[in-house]
Amino acid sequence: MKKPKFILVNNSILDFDVYKEDFQRLACTFKPEIFEIAGKYNFELMKLNSRSEFNNWVIFYNLELDMELVVVVRKRNKPGFV
């Protein structure tokens, strides 16, 4: 049986586990596309990090352009859970 989506009450999330799973699933959905695009333009992976459950980031670097590309997926506001 599939879990129901989280429910918001006064902008607060009732089911933290469901919200956390959805956040991680969405962040992982973008990962292959980000790596594919970075590789297409000769950016190499420099660092992959997760500072918290709601703050994931990756750093790519292109030596020829001396350019760094930073991609961050994070929850914009502080989590408010009931």
mmCIF file of N, CA, C and O in Angstrom:
data_model
loop_
_atom_site.group_PDB
_atom_site.id
_atom_site.type_symbol
_atom_site.label_atom_id
_atom_site.label_comp_id
_atom_site.label_asym_id
_atom_site.label_seq_id
_atom_site.Cartn_x
_atom_site.Cartn_y
_atom_site.Cartn_z
ATOM 1 N N MET A 1 0.835 -1.184 0.000
ATOM 2 C CA MET A 1 0.000 0.000 0.000
ATOM 3 C C MET A 1 0.880 1.248 0.000
ATOM 4 O O MET A 1 1.826 1.341 0.779
ATOM 5 N N LYS A 2 0.579 2.192 -0.855
ATOM 6 C CA LYS A 2 1.360 3.420 -0.968
ATOM 7 C C LYS A 2 1.016 4.378 0.169
ATOM 8 O O LYS A 2 -0.145 4.554 0.522
ATOM 9 N N LYS A 3 2.079 4.994 0.745
ATOM 10 C CA LYS A 3 1.871 5.964 1.809
ATOM 11 C C LYS A 3 1.182 7.207 1.264
ATOM 12 O O LYS A 3 1.492 7.659 0.172
ATOM 13 N N PRO A 4 0.296 7.782 2.040
ATOM 14 C CA PRO A 4 -0.312 9.044 1.591
ATOM 15 C C PRO A 4 0.711 10.182 1.656
ATOM 16 O O PRO A 4 1.680 10.117 2.408
ATOM 17 N N LYS A 5 0.492 11.210 0.860
ATOM 18 C CA LYS A 5 1.376 12.374 0.884
ATOM 19 C C LYS A 5 1.248 13.075 2.233
ATOM 20 O O LYS A 5 0.259 12.914 2.947
ATOM 21 N N PHE A 6 2.238 13.885 2.572
ATOM 22 C CA PHE A 6 2.189 14.627 3.825
ATOM 23 C C PHE A 6 1.057 15.650 3.777
ATOM 24 O O PHE A 6 0.631 16.080 2.727
ATOM 25 N N ILE A 7 0.597 16.027 4.939
ATOM 26 C CA ILE A 7 -0.511 16.972 5.065
ATOM 27 C C ILE A 7 0.007 18.234 5.732
ATOM 28 O O ILE A 7 0.731 18.180 6.717
ATOM 29 N N LEU A 8 -0.360 19.379 5.160
ATOM 30 C CA LEU A 8 0.020 20.660 5.734
ATOM 31 C C LEU A 8 -1.115 21.216 6.584
ATOM 32 O O LEU A 8 -2.266 21.209 6.170
ATOM 33 N N VAL A 9 -0.773 21.686 7.764
ATOM 34 C CA VAL A 9 -1.714 22.389 8.626
ATOM 35 C C VAL A 9 -1.012 23.659 9.072
ATOM 36 O O VAL A 9 0.031 23.599 9.726
ATOM 37 N N ASN A 10 -1.547 24.803 8.695
ATOM 38 C CA ASN A 10 -0.923 26.099 9.000
ATOM 39 C C ASN A 10 0.538 26.119 8.555
ATOM 40 O O ASN A 10 1.432 26.531 9.280
ATOM 41 N N ASN A 11 0.783 25.614 7.341
ATOM 42 C CA ASN A 11 2.124 25.555 6.744
ATOM 43 C C ASN A 11 3.101 24.681 7.525
ATOM 44 O O ASN A 11 4.308 24.827 7.390
ATOM 45 N N SER A 12 2.602 23.798 8.374
ATOM 46 C CA SER A 12 3.449 22.856 9.104
ATOM 47 C C SER A 12 3.162 21.451 8.589
ATOM 48 O O SER A 12 2.018 21.096 8.326
ATOM 49 N N ILE A 13 4.202 20.657 8.464
ATOM 50 C CA ILE A 13 4.085 19.313 7.908
ATOM 51 C C ILE A 13 3.785 18.327 9.034
ATOM 52 O O ILE A 13 4.475 18.309 10.054
ATOM 53 N N LEU A 14 2.777 17.501 8.822
ATOM 54 C CA LEU A 14 2.382 16.553 9.858
ATOM 55 C C LEU A 14 3.233 15.285 9.868
ATOM 56 O O LEU A 14 3.495 14.732 10.919
ATOM 57 N N ASP A 15 3.649 14.798 8.713
ATOM 58 C CA ASP A 15 4.404 13.543 8.652
ATOM 59 C C ASP A 15 5.814 13.812 8.141
ATOM 60 O O ASP A 15 6.056 13.904 6.948
ATOM 61 N N PHE A 16 6.761 13.931 9.051
ATOM 62 C CA PHE A 16 8.145 14.264 8.722
ATOM 63 C C PHE A 16 8.780 13.202 7.833
ATOM 64 O O PHE A 16 9.471 13.530 6.877
ATOM 65 N N ASP A 17 8.538 11.924 8.103
ATOM 66 C CA ASP A 17 9.161 10.846 7.321
ATOM 67 C C ASP A 17 8.730 10.877 5.861
ATOM 68 O O ASP A 17 9.551 10.694 4.966
ATOM 69 N N VAL A 18 7.469 11.130 5.607
ATOM 70 C CA VAL A 18 6.978 11.197 4.231
ATOM 71 C C VAL A 18 7.591 12.398 3.522
ATOM 72 O O VAL A 18 8.040 12.305 2.384
ATOM 73 N N TYR A 19 7.641 13.539 4.204
ATOM 74 C CA TYR A 19 8.230 14.735 3.603
ATOM 75 C C TYR A 19 9.702 14.500 3.258
ATOM 76 O O TYR A 19 10.169 14.840 2.182
ATOM 77 N N LYS A 20 10.444 13.899 4.188
ATOM 78 C CA LYS A 20 11.868 13.637 3.993
ATOM 79 C C LYS A 20 12.096 12.713 2.796
ATOM 80 O O LYS A 20 12.969 12.955 1.975
ATOM 81 N N GLU A 21 11.281 11.669 2.671
ATOM 82 C CA GLU A 21 11.387 10.753 1.532
ATOM 83 C C GLU A 21 11.120 11.480 0.217
ATOM 84 O O GLU A 21 11.839 11.285 -0.766
ATOM 85 N N ASP A 22 10.095 12.311 0.192
ATOM 86 C CA ASP A 22 9.758 13.050 -1.028
ATOM 87 C C ASP A 22 10.871 14.020 -1.408
ATOM 88 O O ASP A 22 11.206 14.167 -2.572
ATOM 89 N N PHE A 23 11.451 14.693 -0.425
ATOM 90 C CA PHE A 23 12.541 15.634 -0.689
ATOM 91 C C PHE A 23 13.737 14.902 -1.287
ATOM 92 O O PHE A 23 14.297 15.323 -2.300
ATOM 93 N N GLN A 24 14.132 13.798 -0.675
ATOM 94 C CA GLN A 24 15.285 13.033 -1.158
ATOM 95 C C GLN A 24 15.017 12.439 -2.540
ATOM 96 O O GLN A 24 15.896 12.420 -3.399
ATOM 97 N N ARG A 25 13.811 11.958 -2.772
ATOM 98 C CA ARG A 25 13.456 11.384 -4.068
ATOM 99 C C ARG A 25 13.552 12.448 -5.165
ATOM 100 O O ARG A 25 14.104 12.205 -6.236
ATOM 101 N N LEU A 26 13.061 13.635 -4.897
ATOM 102 C CA LEU A 26 13.118 14.710 -5.882
ATOM 103 C C LEU A 26 14.562 15.126 -6.144
ATOM 104 O O LEU A 26 14.966 15.312 -7.295
ATOM 105 N N ALA A 27 15.372 15.254 -5.091
ATOM 106 C CA ALA A 27 16.776 15.617 -5.255
ATOM 107 C C ALA A 27 17.504 14.560 -6.093
ATOM 108 O O ALA A 27 18.305 14.900 -6.971
ATOM 109 N N CYS A 28 17.223 13.297 -5.872
ATOM 110 C CA CYS A 28 17.865 12.215 -6.632
ATOM 111 C C CYS A 28 17.385 12.153 -8.080
ATOM 112 O O CYS A 28 18.106 11.679 -8.952
ATOM 113 N N THR A 29 16.192 12.633 -8.340
ATOM 114 C CA THR A 29 15.654 12.638 -9.700
ATOM 115 C C THR A 29 16.483 13.531 -10.613
ATOM 116 O O THR A 29 16.724 13.203 -11.774
ATOM 117 N N PHE A 30 16.956 14.648 -10.098
ATOM 118 C CA PHE A 30 17.736 15.591 -10.897
ATOM 119 C C PHE A 30 19.191 15.175 -11.077
ATOM 120 O O PHE A 30 19.862 15.633 -11.997
ATOM 121 N N LYS A 31 19.691 14.335 -10.190
ATOM 122 C CA LYS A 31 21.114 13.999 -10.172
ATOM 123 C C LYS A 31 21.654 13.487 -11.507
ATOM 124 O O LYS A 31 22.661 14.021 -11.996
ATOM 125 N N PRO A 32 21.049 12.490 -12.159
ATOM 126 C CA PRO A 32 21.611 11.998 -13.431
ATOM 127 C C PRO A 32 21.660 13.075 -14.516
ATOM 128 O O PRO A 32 22.628 13.160 -15.269
ATOM 129 N N GLU A 33 20.636 13.911 -14.577
ATOM 130 C CA GLU A 33 20.603 14.971 -15.588
ATOM 131 C C GLU A 33 21.676 16.022 -15.329
ATOM 132 O O GLU A 33 22.313 16.502 -16.266
ATOM 133 N N ILE A 34 21.888 16.362 -14.087
ATOM 134 C CA ILE A 34 22.917 17.344 -13.738
ATOM 135 C C ILE A 34 24.299 16.816 -14.120
ATOM 136 O O ILE A 34 25.109 17.533 -14.712
ATOM 137 N N PHE A 35 24.570 15.547 -13.806
ATOM 138 C CA PHE A 35 25.860 14.959 -14.145
ATOM 139 C C PHE A 35 26.038 14.859 -15.661
ATOM 140 O O PHE A 35 27.138 15.076 -16.176
ATOM 141 N N GLU A 36 24.976 14.547 -16.376
ATOM 142 C CA GLU A 36 25.046 14.451 -17.834
ATOM 143 C C GLU A 36 25.360 15.814 -18.461
ATOM 144 O O GLU A 36 26.237 15.922 -19.333
ATOM 145 N N ILE A 37 24.684 16.841 -18.018
ATOM 146 C CA ILE A 37 24.917 18.193 -18.561
ATOM 147 C C ILE A 37 26.316 18.681 -18.202
ATOM 148 O O ILE A 37 27.010 19.252 -19.038
ATOM 149 N N ALA A 38 26.740 18.462 -16.969
ATOM 150 C CA ALA A 38 28.082 18.886 -16.561
ATOM 151 C C ALA A 38 29.141 18.182 -17.415
ATOM 152 O O ALA A 38 30.096 18.818 -17.871
ATOM 153 N N GLY A 39 28.983 16.892 -17.655
ATOM 154 C CA GLY A 39 29.927 16.140 -18.479
ATOM 155 C C GLY A 39 29.945 16.621 -19.920
ATOM 156 O O GLY A 39 31.000 16.664 -20.561
ATOM 157 N N LYS A 40 28.802 16.990 -20.425
ATOM 158 C CA LYS A 40 28.694 17.488 -21.798
ATOM 159 C C LYS A 40 29.559 18.727 -22.014
ATOM 160 O O LYS A 40 30.112 18.932 -23.088
ATOM 161 N N TYR A 41 29.703 19.548 -20.984
ATOM 162 C CA TYR A 41 30.502 20.776 -21.082
ATOM 163 C C TYR A 41 31.862 20.642 -20.391
ATOM 164 O O TYR A 41 32.482 21.637 -20.008
ATOM 165 N N ASN A 42 32.317 19.413 -20.233
ATOM 166 C CA ASN A 42 33.650 19.100 -19.691
ATOM 167 C C ASN A 42 33.870 19.563 -18.251
ATOM 168 O O ASN A 42 34.981 19.932 -17.877
ATOM 169 N N PHE A 43 32.826 19.545 -17.459
ATOM 170 C CA PHE A 43 32.975 19.824 -16.035
ATOM 171 C C PHE A 43 33.209 18.507 -15.324
ATOM 172 O O PHE A 43 32.535 17.512 -15.585
ATOM 173 N N GLU A 44 34.182 18.492 -14.431
ATOM 174 C CA GLU A 44 34.490 17.294 -13.656
ATOM 175 C C GLU A 44 33.992 17.463 -12.225
ATOM 176 O O GLU A 44 34.047 18.556 -11.662
ATOM 177 N N LEU A 45 33.536 16.363 -11.656
ATOM 178 C CA LEU A 45 33.055 16.376 -10.287
ATOM 179 C C LEU A 45 34.206 16.683 -9.338
ATOM 180 O O LEU A 45 35.245 16.027 -9.374
ATOM 181 N N MET A 46 34.020 17.674 -8.508
ATOM 182 C CA MET A 46 35.030 18.013 -7.501
ATOM 183 C C MET A 46 34.593 17.575 -6.102
ATOM 184 O O MET A 46 35.382 17.064 -5.341
ATOM 185 N N LYS A 47 33.314 17.803 -5.796
ATOM 186 C CA LYS A 47 32.843 17.481 -4.454
ATOM 187 C C LYS A 47 31.338 17.236 -4.472
ATOM 188 O O LYS A 47 30.590 17.945 -5.124
ATOM 189 N N LEU A 48 30.930 16.232 -3.740
ATOM 190 C CA LEU A 48 29.520 15.895 -3.577
ATOM 191 C C LEU A 48 29.271 15.846 -2.080
ATOM 192 O O LEU A 48 29.964 15.116 -1.368
ATOM 193 N N ASN A 49 28.325 16.632 -1.601
ATOM 194 C CA ASN A 49 28.162 16.738 -0.160
ATOM 195 C C ASN A 49 26.691 16.862 0.213
ATOM 196 O O ASN A 49 25.881 17.352 -0.554
ATOM 197 N N SER A 50 26.404 16.432 1.418
ATOM 198 C CA SER A 50 25.081 16.577 2.001
ATOM 199 C C SER A 50 25.288 17.107 3.406
ATOM 200 O O SER A 50 25.690 16.369 4.297
ATOM 201 N N ARG A 51 25.033 18.391 3.577
ATOM 202 C CA ARG A 51 25.236 18.998 4.898
ATOM 203 C C ARG A 51 24.152 18.599 5.886
ATOM 204 O O ARG A 51 24.367 18.596 7.082
ATOM 205 N N SER A 52 22.973 18.344 5.358
ATOM 206 C CA SER A 52 21.868 17.905 6.201
ATOM 207 C C SER A 52 20.874 17.167 5.322
ATOM 208 O O SER A 52 21.076 17.029 4.128
ATOM 209 N N GLU A 53 19.791 16.736 5.910
ATOM 210 C CA GLU A 53 18.768 16.029 5.139
ATOM 211 C C GLU A 53 18.124 16.933 4.098
ATOM 212 O O GLU A 53 17.570 16.465 3.118
ATOM 213 N N PHE A 54 18.199 18.245 4.303
ATOM 214 C CA PHE A 54 17.528 19.189 3.414
ATOM 215 C C PHE A 54 18.495 20.160 2.751
ATOM 216 O O PHE A 54 18.114 21.261 2.360
ATOM 217 N N ASN A 55 19.749 19.778 2.623
ATOM 218 C CA ASN A 55 20.738 20.635 1.989
ATOM 219 C C ASN A 55 21.785 19.752 1.298
ATOM 220 O O ASN A 55 22.718 19.273 1.928
ATOM 221 N N ASN A 56 21.602 19.531 0.005
ATOM 222 C CA ASN A 56 22.518 18.715 -0.790
ATOM 223 C C ASN A 56 23.166 19.590 -1.851
ATOM 224 O O ASN A 56 22.492 20.429 -2.444
ATOM 225 N N TRP A 57 24.449 19.391 -2.091
ATOM 226 C CA TRP A 57 25.105 20.176 -3.129
ATOM 227 C C TRP A 57 26.233 19.402 -3.765
ATOM 228 O O TRP A 57 26.759 18.450 -3.214
ATOM 229 N N VAL A 58 26.563 19.834 -4.999
ATOM 230 C CA VAL A 58 27.633 19.210 -5.772
ATOM 231 C C VAL A 58 28.425 20.328 -6.445
ATOM 232 O O VAL A 58 27.863 21.349 -6.847
ATOM 233 N N ILE A 59 29.732 20.138 -6.537
ATOM 234 C CA ILE A 59 30.602 21.128 -7.175
ATOM 235 C C ILE A 59 31.318 20.463 -8.344
ATOM 236 O O ILE A 59 31.915 19.400 -8.194
ATOM 237 N N PHE A 60 31.240 21.110 -9.510
ATOM 238 C CA PHE A 60 31.939 20.673 -10.712
ATOM 239 C C PHE A 60 32.957 21.757 -11.074
ATOM 240 O O PHE A 60 32.778 22.922 -10.740
ATOM 241 N N TYR A 61 34.013 21.354 -11.796
ATOM 242 C CA TYR A 61 35.042 22.308 -12.212
ATOM 243 C C TYR A 61 35.461 22.025 -13.645
ATOM 244 O O TYR A 61 35.647 20.877 -14.038
ATOM 245 N N ASN A 62 35.605 23.097 -14.428
ATOM 246 C CA ASN A 62 36.103 23.005 -15.794
ATOM 247 C C ASN A 62 37.460 23.705 -15.831
ATOM 248 O O ASN A 62 37.538 24.927 -15.665
ATOM 249 N N LEU A 63 38.530 22.923 -16.025
ATOM 250 C CA LEU A 63 39.884 23.453 -16.004
ATOM 251 C C LEU A 63 40.130 24.442 -17.137
ATOM 252 O O LEU A 63 40.738 25.493 -16.919
ATOM 253 N N GLU A 64 39.664 24.138 -18.334
ATOM 254 C CA GLU A 64 39.883 25.017 -19.486
ATOM 255 C C GLU A 64 39.273 26.396 -19.276
ATOM 256 O O GLU A 64 39.862 27.412 -19.643
ATOM 257 N N LEU A 65 38.101 26.441 -18.704
ATOM 258 C CA LEU A 65 37.414 27.716 -18.474
ATOM 259 C C LEU A 65 37.736 28.320 -17.108
ATOM 260 O O LEU A 65 37.361 29.452 -16.832
ATOM 261 N N ASP A 66 38.411 27.541 -16.265
ATOM 262 C CA ASP A 66 38.646 27.926 -14.880
ATOM 263 C C ASP A 66 37.330 28.384 -14.249
ATOM 264 O O ASP A 66 37.214 29.456 -13.671
ATOM 265 N N MET A 67 36.315 27.526 -14.417
ATOM 266 C CA MET A 67 34.974 27.854 -13.951
ATOM 267 C C MET A 67 34.471 26.758 -13.026
ATOM 268 O O MET A 67 34.650 25.576 -13.292
ATOM 269 N N GLU A 68 33.858 27.187 -11.944
ATOM 270 C CA GLU A 68 33.272 26.269 -10.984
ATOM 271 C C GLU A 68 31.754 26.344 -11.113
ATOM 272 O O GLU A 68 31.181 27.425 -11.223
ATOM 273 N N LEU A 69 31.114 25.199 -11.077
ATOM 274 C CA LEU A 69 29.662 25.102 -11.156
ATOM 275 C C LEU A 69 29.181 24.464 -9.863
ATOM 276 O O LEU A 69 29.592 23.351 -9.519
ATOM 277 N N VAL A 70 28.336 25.177 -9.122
ATOM 278 C CA VAL A 70 27.816 24.678 -7.857
ATOM 279 C C VAL A 70 26.308 24.516 -7.997
ATOM 280 O O VAL A 70 25.614 25.462 -8.373
ATOM 281 N N VAL A 71 25.824 23.318 -7.698
ATOM 282 C CA VAL A 71 24.397 23.029 -7.760
ATOM 283 C C VAL A 71 23.937 22.681 -6.346
ATOM 284 O O VAL A 71 24.482 21.781 -5.722
ATOM 285 N N VAL A 72 22.935 23.405 -5.870
ATOM 286 C CA VAL A 72 22.436 23.206 -4.512
ATOM 287 C C VAL A 72 20.952 22.862 -4.568
ATOM 288 O O VAL A 72 20.181 23.525 -5.251
ATOM 289 N N VAL A 73 20.583 21.823 -3.841
ATOM 290 C CA VAL A 73 19.179 21.479 -3.652
ATOM 291 C C VAL A 73 18.942 21.566 -2.158
ATOM 292 O O VAL A 73 19.546 20.827 -1.382
ATOM 293 N N ARG A 74 18.090 22.500 -1.759
ATOM 294 C CA ARG A 74 17.860 22.685 -0.320
ATOM 295 C C ARG A 74 16.436 23.136 -0.063
ATOM 296 O O ARG A 74 15.771 23.688 -0.945
ATOM 297 N N LYS A 75 16.003 22.914 1.141
ATOM 298 C CA LYS A 75 14.718 23.434 1.572
ATOM 299 C C LYS A 75 14.934 24.910 1.846
ATOM 300 O O LYS A 75 15.883 25.291 2.526
ATOM 301 N N ARG A 76 14.104 25.737 1.284
ATOM 302 C CA ARG A 76 14.314 27.180 1.369
ATOM 303 C C ARG A 76 14.115 27.727 2.778
ATOM 304 O O ARG A 76 14.890 28.557 3.254
ATOM 305 N N ASN A 77 13.078 27.305 3.441
ATOM 306 C CA ASN A 77 12.792 27.795 4.796
ATOM 307 C C ASN A 77 13.091 26.712 5.814
ATOM 308 O O ASN A 77 13.178 25.544 5.484
ATOM 309 N N LYS A 78 13.221 27.126 7.057
ATOM 310 C CA LYS A 78 13.454 26.150 8.124
ATOM 311 C C LYS A 78 12.271 25.193 8.189
ATOM 312 O O LYS A 78 11.121 25.609 8.024
ATOM 313 N N PRO A 79 12.543 23.908 8.435
ATOM 314 C CA PRO A 79 11.437 22.958 8.526
ATOM 315 C C PRO A 79 10.501 23.298 9.691
ATOM 316 O O PRO A 79 10.969 23.610 10.773
ATOM 317 N N GLY A 80 9.230 23.275 9.424
ATOM 318 C CA GLY A 80 8.229 23.470 10.456
ATOM 319 C C GLY A 80 7.357 22.241 10.517
ATOM 320 O O GLY A 80 6.509 22.051 9.658
ATOM 321 N N PHE A 81 7.570 21.398 11.495
ATOM 322 C CA PHE A 81 6.850 20.141 11.604
ATOM 323 C C PHE A 81 6.027 20.091 12.887
ATOM 324 O O PHE A 81 6.466 20.595 13.913
ATOM 325 N N VAL A 82 4.863 19.503 12.795
ATOM 326 C CA VAL A 82 4.003 19.376 13.959
ATOM 327 C C VAL A 82 4.315 18.077 14.664
ATOM 328 O O VAL A 82 4.543 17.078 14.071
#
